[in-house]
Amino acid sequence: QLQLVESGGGLVQPGGSLRLSCVASGPTYNYYATGWFRQAPGKEREGVSCISNSGASTNYVDSVKGRFQLSRDKAKNTVYLEMNNLKPEDTGVYYCAASEFFSRCLSTGDVHYWGKGTLVTVSS
């Protein structure tokens, strides 16, 4: 069974930066696309960014393009989400997720495994 553990969340001021990590354990992890989702209180969980199993391809929701950067370290079974120029609307619980197909990796319905989430709060 694939396990995903997020870390790196916390409180940051607007305009600041934060790096989230998703560490996976499981023999088939590198066959999955890995995505980051976030959910603010009272709102639907949305796909933020995802990366292919090879790490060669990435996708970002429009609201974070140019600010967030996703990378994958296969040797460490870790995906990193670099978040820059953070805005209050970026606040939420960020979840790491594994999906079979990169083309659907921003869809909650196609997620096979979820992490427990890490809270990111952007506030002055």
Short mmCIF file of N, CA and C in Angstrom, two decimals:
data_model
loop_
_atom_site.label_atom_id
_atom_site.label_comp_id
_atom_site.label_asym_id
_atom_site.label_seq_id
_atom_site.Cartn_x
_atom_site.Cartn_y
_atom_site.Cartn_z
N GLN A 1 0.84 -1.18 0.00
CA GLN A 1 0.00 0.00 0.00
C GLN A 1 0.88 1.24 0.00
N LEU A 2 0.54 2.17 -0.85
CA LEU A 2 1.31 3.40 -0.97
C LEU A 2 0.97 4.35 0.17
N GLN A 3 2.00 4.89 0.79
CA GLN A 3 1.83 5.87 1.85
C GLN A 3 2.46 7.19 1.44
N LEU A 4 1.75 8.27 1.67
CA LEU A 4 2.21 9.60 1.34
C LEU A 4 2.21 10.45 2.59
N VAL A 5 3.32 11.10 2.85
CA VAL A 5 3.45 11.94 4.03
C VAL A 5 3.92 13.32 3.62
N GLU A 6 3.10 14.32 3.92
CA GLU A 6 3.43 15.70 3.60
C GLU A 6 4.11 16.38 4.79
N SER A 7 4.90 17.38 4.47
CA SER A 7 5.51 18.20 5.50
C SER A 7 5.85 19.56 4.90
N GLY A 8 6.14 20.50 5.76
CA GLY A 8 6.58 21.82 5.31
C GLY A 8 5.57 22.93 5.45
N GLY A 9 4.37 22.59 5.85
CA GLY A 9 3.36 23.62 6.02
C GLY A 9 3.65 24.49 7.22
N GLY A 10 2.96 25.61 7.28
CA GLY A 10 3.15 26.53 8.38
C GLY A 10 2.58 27.88 8.07
N LEU A 11 2.94 28.84 8.88
CA LEU A 11 2.48 30.21 8.73
C LEU A 11 3.52 31.03 7.99
N VAL A 12 3.08 31.73 6.98
CA VAL A 12 3.97 32.57 6.19
C VAL A 12 3.25 33.86 5.82
N GLN A 13 4.00 34.93 5.72
CA GLN A 13 3.42 36.21 5.36
C GLN A 13 3.20 36.30 3.86
N PRO A 14 2.24 37.11 3.43
CA PRO A 14 2.05 37.30 1.99
C PRO A 14 3.34 37.74 1.32
N GLY A 15 3.60 37.15 0.17
CA GLY A 15 4.83 37.42 -0.54
C GLY A 15 5.97 36.51 -0.16
N GLY A 16 5.78 35.74 0.88
CA GLY A 16 6.80 34.82 1.33
C GLY A 16 6.81 33.53 0.54
N SER A 17 7.71 32.65 0.93
CA SER A 17 7.88 31.38 0.24
C SER A 17 7.83 30.23 1.22
N LEU A 18 7.49 29.09 0.70
CA LEU A 18 7.40 27.89 1.51
C LEU A 18 7.64 26.69 0.60
N ARG A 19 8.25 25.68 1.14
CA ARG A 19 8.46 24.46 0.38
C ARG A 19 7.79 23.28 1.07
N LEU A 20 6.92 22.63 0.34
CA LEU A 20 6.26 21.44 0.83
C LEU A 20 6.94 20.20 0.27
N SER A 21 6.95 19.16 1.07
CA SER A 21 7.53 17.90 0.65
C SER A 21 6.50 16.79 0.79
N CYS A 22 6.55 15.88 -0.13
CA CYS A 22 5.72 14.68 -0.08
C CYS A 22 6.63 13.48 -0.23
N VAL A 23 6.73 12.72 0.83
CA VAL A 23 7.57 11.53 0.83
C VAL A 23 6.69 10.30 0.71
N ALA A 24 7.00 9.47 -0.25
CA ALA A 24 6.20 8.29 -0.51
C ALA A 24 6.95 7.02 -0.15
N SER A 25 6.20 6.05 0.28
CA SER A 25 6.75 4.73 0.53
C SER A 25 5.86 3.70 -0.16
N GLY A 26 6.49 2.83 -0.89
CA GLY A 26 5.76 1.82 -1.63
C GLY A 26 6.49 1.48 -2.91
N PRO A 27 6.46 0.23 -3.29
CA PRO A 27 7.26 -0.21 -4.44
C PRO A 27 6.80 0.33 -5.78
N THR A 28 5.57 0.80 -5.88
CA THR A 28 5.04 1.27 -7.15
C THR A 28 4.92 2.77 -7.23
N TYR A 29 5.48 3.50 -6.29
CA TYR A 29 5.30 4.94 -6.24
C TYR A 29 5.73 5.62 -7.53
N ASN A 30 6.84 5.25 -8.08
CA ASN A 30 7.36 5.93 -9.26
C ASN A 30 6.56 5.67 -10.52
N TYR A 31 5.55 4.84 -10.42
CA TYR A 31 4.65 4.63 -11.55
C TYR A 31 3.48 5.61 -11.54
N TYR A 32 3.36 6.36 -10.49
CA TYR A 32 2.24 7.28 -10.33
C TYR A 32 2.64 8.71 -10.62
N ALA A 33 1.69 9.44 -11.17
CA ALA A 33 1.80 10.88 -11.17
C ALA A 33 1.46 11.38 -9.77
N THR A 34 2.13 12.42 -9.34
CA THR A 34 1.92 12.96 -8.01
C THR A 34 1.37 14.37 -8.10
N GLY A 35 0.32 14.61 -7.37
CA GLY A 35 -0.31 15.92 -7.40
C GLY A 35 -0.42 16.53 -6.03
N TRP A 36 -0.57 17.83 -6.03
CA TRP A 36 -0.87 18.58 -4.82
C TRP A 36 -2.26 19.19 -4.96
N PHE A 37 -3.05 19.00 -3.95
CA PHE A 37 -4.38 19.57 -3.87
C PHE A 37 -4.46 20.44 -2.63
N ARG A 38 -5.39 21.35 -2.63
CA ARG A 38 -5.58 22.17 -1.45
C ARG A 38 -7.07 22.38 -1.21
N GLN A 39 -7.37 22.61 0.04
CA GLN A 39 -8.76 22.83 0.42
C GLN A 39 -8.83 23.88 1.52
N ALA A 40 -9.51 24.95 1.21
CA ALA A 40 -9.76 25.99 2.18
C ALA A 40 -11.08 25.69 2.89
N PRO A 41 -11.25 26.19 4.10
CA PRO A 41 -12.50 25.94 4.83
C PRO A 41 -13.73 26.35 4.03
N GLY A 42 -14.68 25.44 3.93
CA GLY A 42 -15.91 25.72 3.22
C GLY A 42 -15.82 25.66 1.71
N LYS A 43 -14.67 25.28 1.19
CA LYS A 43 -14.50 25.22 -0.25
C LYS A 43 -14.16 23.81 -0.72
N GLU A 44 -14.35 23.59 -2.00
CA GLU A 44 -14.03 22.31 -2.59
C GLU A 44 -12.53 22.12 -2.68
N ARG A 45 -12.12 20.89 -2.56
CA ARG A 45 -10.72 20.57 -2.76
C ARG A 45 -10.38 20.73 -4.24
N GLU A 46 -9.28 21.41 -4.51
CA GLU A 46 -8.91 21.68 -5.88
C GLU A 46 -7.49 21.21 -6.17
N GLY A 47 -7.29 20.81 -7.40
CA GLY A 47 -5.96 20.45 -7.83
C GLY A 47 -5.11 21.69 -8.01
N VAL A 48 -3.89 21.64 -7.53
CA VAL A 48 -2.97 22.77 -7.61
C VAL A 48 -1.88 22.53 -8.63
N SER A 49 -1.24 21.40 -8.51
CA SER A 49 -0.13 21.08 -9.39
C SER A 49 0.10 19.58 -9.38
N CYS A 50 0.63 19.08 -10.46
CA CYS A 50 0.97 17.67 -10.50
C CYS A 50 2.15 17.43 -11.43
N ILE A 51 2.79 16.31 -11.23
CA ILE A 51 3.98 15.97 -11.97
C ILE A 51 3.90 14.51 -12.41
N SER A 52 4.42 14.24 -13.58
CA SER A 52 4.37 12.89 -14.12
C SER A 52 5.30 11.96 -13.34
N ASN A 53 5.12 10.67 -13.56
CA ASN A 53 5.94 9.71 -12.84
C ASN A 53 7.43 9.87 -13.15
N SER A 54 7.74 10.28 -14.36
CA SER A 54 9.13 10.50 -14.74
C SER A 54 9.68 11.82 -14.24
N GLY A 55 8.80 12.73 -13.89
CA GLY A 55 9.21 14.05 -13.47
C GLY A 55 9.43 15.01 -14.62
N ALA A 56 9.18 14.56 -15.83
CA ALA A 56 9.45 15.38 -17.00
C ALA A 56 8.34 16.38 -17.31
N SER A 57 7.14 16.08 -16.87
CA SER A 57 6.00 16.93 -17.19
C SER A 57 5.32 17.42 -15.93
N THR A 58 4.88 18.66 -15.98
CA THR A 58 4.17 19.24 -14.85
C THR A 58 2.93 19.98 -15.34
N ASN A 59 2.00 20.17 -14.45
CA ASN A 59 0.80 20.92 -14.74
C ASN A 59 0.46 21.75 -13.52
N TYR A 60 -0.07 22.94 -13.77
CA TYR A 60 -0.41 23.86 -12.69
C TYR A 60 -1.76 24.49 -12.95
N VAL A 61 -2.49 24.69 -11.89
CA VAL A 61 -3.70 25.46 -12.02
C VAL A 61 -3.32 26.91 -12.29
N ASP A 62 -4.16 27.61 -13.04
CA ASP A 62 -3.81 28.95 -13.49
C ASP A 62 -3.42 29.90 -12.35
N SER A 63 -4.06 29.76 -11.23
CA SER A 63 -3.85 30.69 -10.13
C SER A 63 -2.45 30.61 -9.51
N VAL A 64 -1.73 29.54 -9.78
CA VAL A 64 -0.40 29.40 -9.19
C VAL A 64 0.72 29.39 -10.22
N LYS A 65 0.38 29.48 -11.47
CA LYS A 65 1.40 29.48 -12.52
C LYS A 65 2.35 30.65 -12.35
N GLY A 66 3.62 30.35 -12.46
CA GLY A 66 4.64 31.36 -12.28
C GLY A 66 5.05 31.59 -10.85
N ARG A 67 4.30 31.04 -9.90
CA ARG A 67 4.61 31.20 -8.49
C ARG A 67 5.03 29.89 -7.83
N PHE A 68 4.40 28.81 -8.26
CA PHE A 68 4.69 27.50 -7.68
C PHE A 68 5.53 26.68 -8.66
N GLN A 69 6.39 25.88 -8.10
CA GLN A 69 7.24 25.02 -8.92
C GLN A 69 7.30 23.63 -8.31
N LEU A 70 7.03 22.64 -9.13
CA LEU A 70 6.98 21.26 -8.69
C LEU A 70 8.18 20.50 -9.23
N SER A 71 8.74 19.65 -8.40
CA SER A 71 9.86 18.83 -8.82
C SER A 71 9.78 17.47 -8.16
N ARG A 72 10.47 16.53 -8.74
CA ARG A 72 10.43 15.16 -8.24
C ARG A 72 11.84 14.61 -8.12
N ASP A 73 12.13 14.05 -6.97
CA ASP A 73 13.40 13.39 -6.73
C ASP A 73 13.10 11.90 -6.58
N LYS A 74 13.30 11.17 -7.65
CA LYS A 74 12.96 9.75 -7.63
C LYS A 74 13.80 8.96 -6.63
N ALA A 75 15.05 9.33 -6.50
CA ALA A 75 15.94 8.62 -5.60
C ALA A 75 15.47 8.70 -4.15
N LYS A 76 14.82 9.80 -3.81
CA LYS A 76 14.33 10.00 -2.45
C LYS A 76 12.84 9.74 -2.31
N ASN A 77 12.21 9.33 -3.39
CA ASN A 77 10.76 9.12 -3.40
C ASN A 77 10.02 10.35 -2.86
N THR A 78 10.46 11.49 -3.31
CA THR A 78 9.95 12.74 -2.77
C THR A 78 9.57 13.70 -3.88
N VAL A 79 8.45 14.36 -3.69
CA VAL A 79 8.02 15.44 -4.56
C VAL A 79 8.01 16.72 -3.76
N TYR A 80 8.55 17.77 -4.34
CA TYR A 80 8.63 19.06 -3.68
C TYR A 80 7.73 20.07 -4.38
N LEU A 81 7.08 20.88 -3.60
CA LEU A 81 6.30 21.99 -4.13
C LEU A 81 6.89 23.28 -3.57
N GLU A 82 7.57 24.01 -4.43
CA GLU A 82 8.11 25.31 -4.05
C GLU A 82 7.04 26.36 -4.30
N MET A 83 6.66 27.05 -3.26
CA MET A 83 5.62 28.06 -3.35
C MET A 83 6.23 29.42 -3.07
N ASN A 84 6.11 30.29 -4.04
CA ASN A 84 6.68 31.63 -3.95
C ASN A 84 5.59 32.68 -4.09
N ASN A 85 5.91 33.87 -3.60
CA ASN A 85 4.97 34.99 -3.66
C ASN A 85 3.59 34.56 -3.19
N LEU A 86 3.56 33.98 -2.03
CA LEU A 86 2.31 33.43 -1.51
C LEU A 86 1.29 34.52 -1.22
N LYS A 87 0.05 34.16 -1.46
CA LYS A 87 -1.07 35.06 -1.26
C LYS A 87 -2.02 34.49 -0.23
N PRO A 88 -2.80 35.34 0.42
CA PRO A 88 -3.77 34.82 1.40
C PRO A 88 -4.69 33.76 0.83
N GLU A 89 -5.05 33.88 -0.43
CA GLU A 89 -5.93 32.90 -1.04
C GLU A 89 -5.27 31.54 -1.27
N ASP A 90 -3.97 31.46 -1.03
CA ASP A 90 -3.28 30.18 -1.09
C ASP A 90 -3.46 29.38 0.19
N THR A 91 -4.04 29.99 1.18
CA THR A 91 -4.25 29.32 2.46
C THR A 91 -5.13 28.09 2.32
N GLY A 92 -4.75 27.04 2.99
CA GLY A 92 -5.55 25.83 2.98
C GLY A 92 -4.73 24.64 3.42
N VAL A 93 -5.39 23.53 3.52
CA VAL A 93 -4.71 22.27 3.78
C VAL A 93 -4.26 21.70 2.45
N TYR A 94 -2.99 21.44 2.35
CA TYR A 94 -2.42 20.91 1.12
C TYR A 94 -2.23 19.42 1.25
N TYR A 95 -2.74 18.71 0.27
CA TYR A 95 -2.69 17.26 0.25
C TYR A 95 -1.84 16.76 -0.90
N CYS A 96 -1.01 15.82 -0.60
CA CYS A 96 -0.28 15.10 -1.63
C CYS A 96 -1.13 13.93 -2.09
N ALA A 97 -1.08 13.63 -3.37
CA ALA A 97 -1.91 12.58 -3.91
C ALA A 97 -1.21 11.87 -5.07
N ALA A 98 -1.54 10.62 -5.24
CA ALA A 98 -0.99 9.82 -6.32
C ALA A 98 -2.10 9.40 -7.27
N SER A 99 -1.87 9.62 -8.55
CA SER A 99 -2.82 9.26 -9.58
C SER A 99 -2.14 8.42 -10.65
N GLU A 100 -2.93 7.60 -11.30
CA GLU A 100 -2.36 6.71 -12.30
C GLU A 100 -1.97 7.44 -13.57
N PHE A 101 -2.77 8.41 -13.97
CA PHE A 101 -2.55 9.08 -15.24
C PHE A 101 -2.24 10.55 -15.03
N PHE A 102 -1.16 11.00 -15.64
CA PHE A 102 -0.78 12.40 -15.54
C PHE A 102 -1.86 13.31 -16.10
N SER A 103 -2.51 12.88 -17.16
CA SER A 103 -3.51 13.71 -17.80
C SER A 103 -4.70 14.00 -16.89
N ARG A 104 -4.86 13.23 -15.84
CA ARG A 104 -5.96 13.41 -14.91
C ARG A 104 -5.49 13.72 -13.49
N CYS A 105 -4.26 14.10 -13.35
CA CYS A 105 -3.68 14.19 -12.01
C CYS A 105 -4.11 15.41 -11.21
N LEU A 106 -4.91 16.29 -11.78
CA LEU A 106 -5.48 17.39 -11.02
C LEU A 106 -6.95 17.15 -10.68
N SER A 107 -7.41 15.97 -10.94
CA SER A 107 -8.78 15.60 -10.66
C SER A 107 -8.84 14.77 -9.38
N THR A 108 -9.65 15.20 -8.44
CA THR A 108 -9.77 14.46 -7.19
C THR A 108 -10.34 13.06 -7.40
N GLY A 109 -11.19 12.91 -8.40
CA GLY A 109 -11.84 11.64 -8.65
C GLY A 109 -10.90 10.57 -9.16
N ASP A 110 -9.74 10.95 -9.64
CA ASP A 110 -8.78 9.99 -10.18
C ASP A 110 -7.64 9.69 -9.23
N VAL A 111 -7.71 10.21 -8.02
CA VAL A 111 -6.67 9.97 -7.04
C VAL A 111 -6.81 8.57 -6.44
N HIS A 112 -5.71 7.85 -6.41
CA HIS A 112 -5.70 6.53 -5.80
C HIS A 112 -5.29 6.56 -4.33
N TYR A 113 -4.38 7.46 -4.00
CA TYR A 113 -3.88 7.56 -2.63
C TYR A 113 -3.77 9.01 -2.22
N TRP A 114 -4.13 9.28 -0.98
CA TRP A 114 -4.05 10.61 -0.41
C TRP A 114 -3.12 10.64 0.80
N GLY A 115 -2.41 11.74 0.94
CA GLY A 115 -1.74 12.00 2.19
C GLY A 115 -2.72 12.61 3.17
N LYS A 116 -2.28 12.84 4.39
CA LYS A 116 -3.16 13.39 5.41
C LYS A 116 -3.25 14.90 5.39
N GLY A 117 -2.36 15.54 4.69
CA GLY A 117 -2.42 16.98 4.53
C GLY A 117 -1.49 17.74 5.46
N THR A 118 -1.12 18.93 5.02
CA THR A 118 -0.33 19.85 5.83
C THR A 118 -0.91 21.24 5.64
N LEU A 119 -1.04 21.97 6.72
CA LEU A 119 -1.72 23.26 6.69
C LEU A 119 -0.77 24.38 6.30
N VAL A 120 -1.20 25.16 5.33
CA VAL A 120 -0.47 26.35 4.91
C VAL A 120 -1.35 27.56 5.19
N THR A 121 -0.83 28.46 5.97
CA THR A 121 -1.56 29.68 6.29
C THR A 121 -0.76 30.89 5.84
N VAL A 122 -1.35 31.67 4.97
CA VAL A 122 -0.70 32.88 4.46
C VAL A 122 -1.42 34.08 5.05
N SER A 123 -0.77 34.74 5.96
CA SER A 123 -1.39 35.85 6.67
C SER A 123 -0.32 36.75 7.24
N SER A 124 -0.65 38.03 7.31
CA SER A 124 0.25 38.99 7.94
C SER A 124 -0.03 39.13 9.42
#
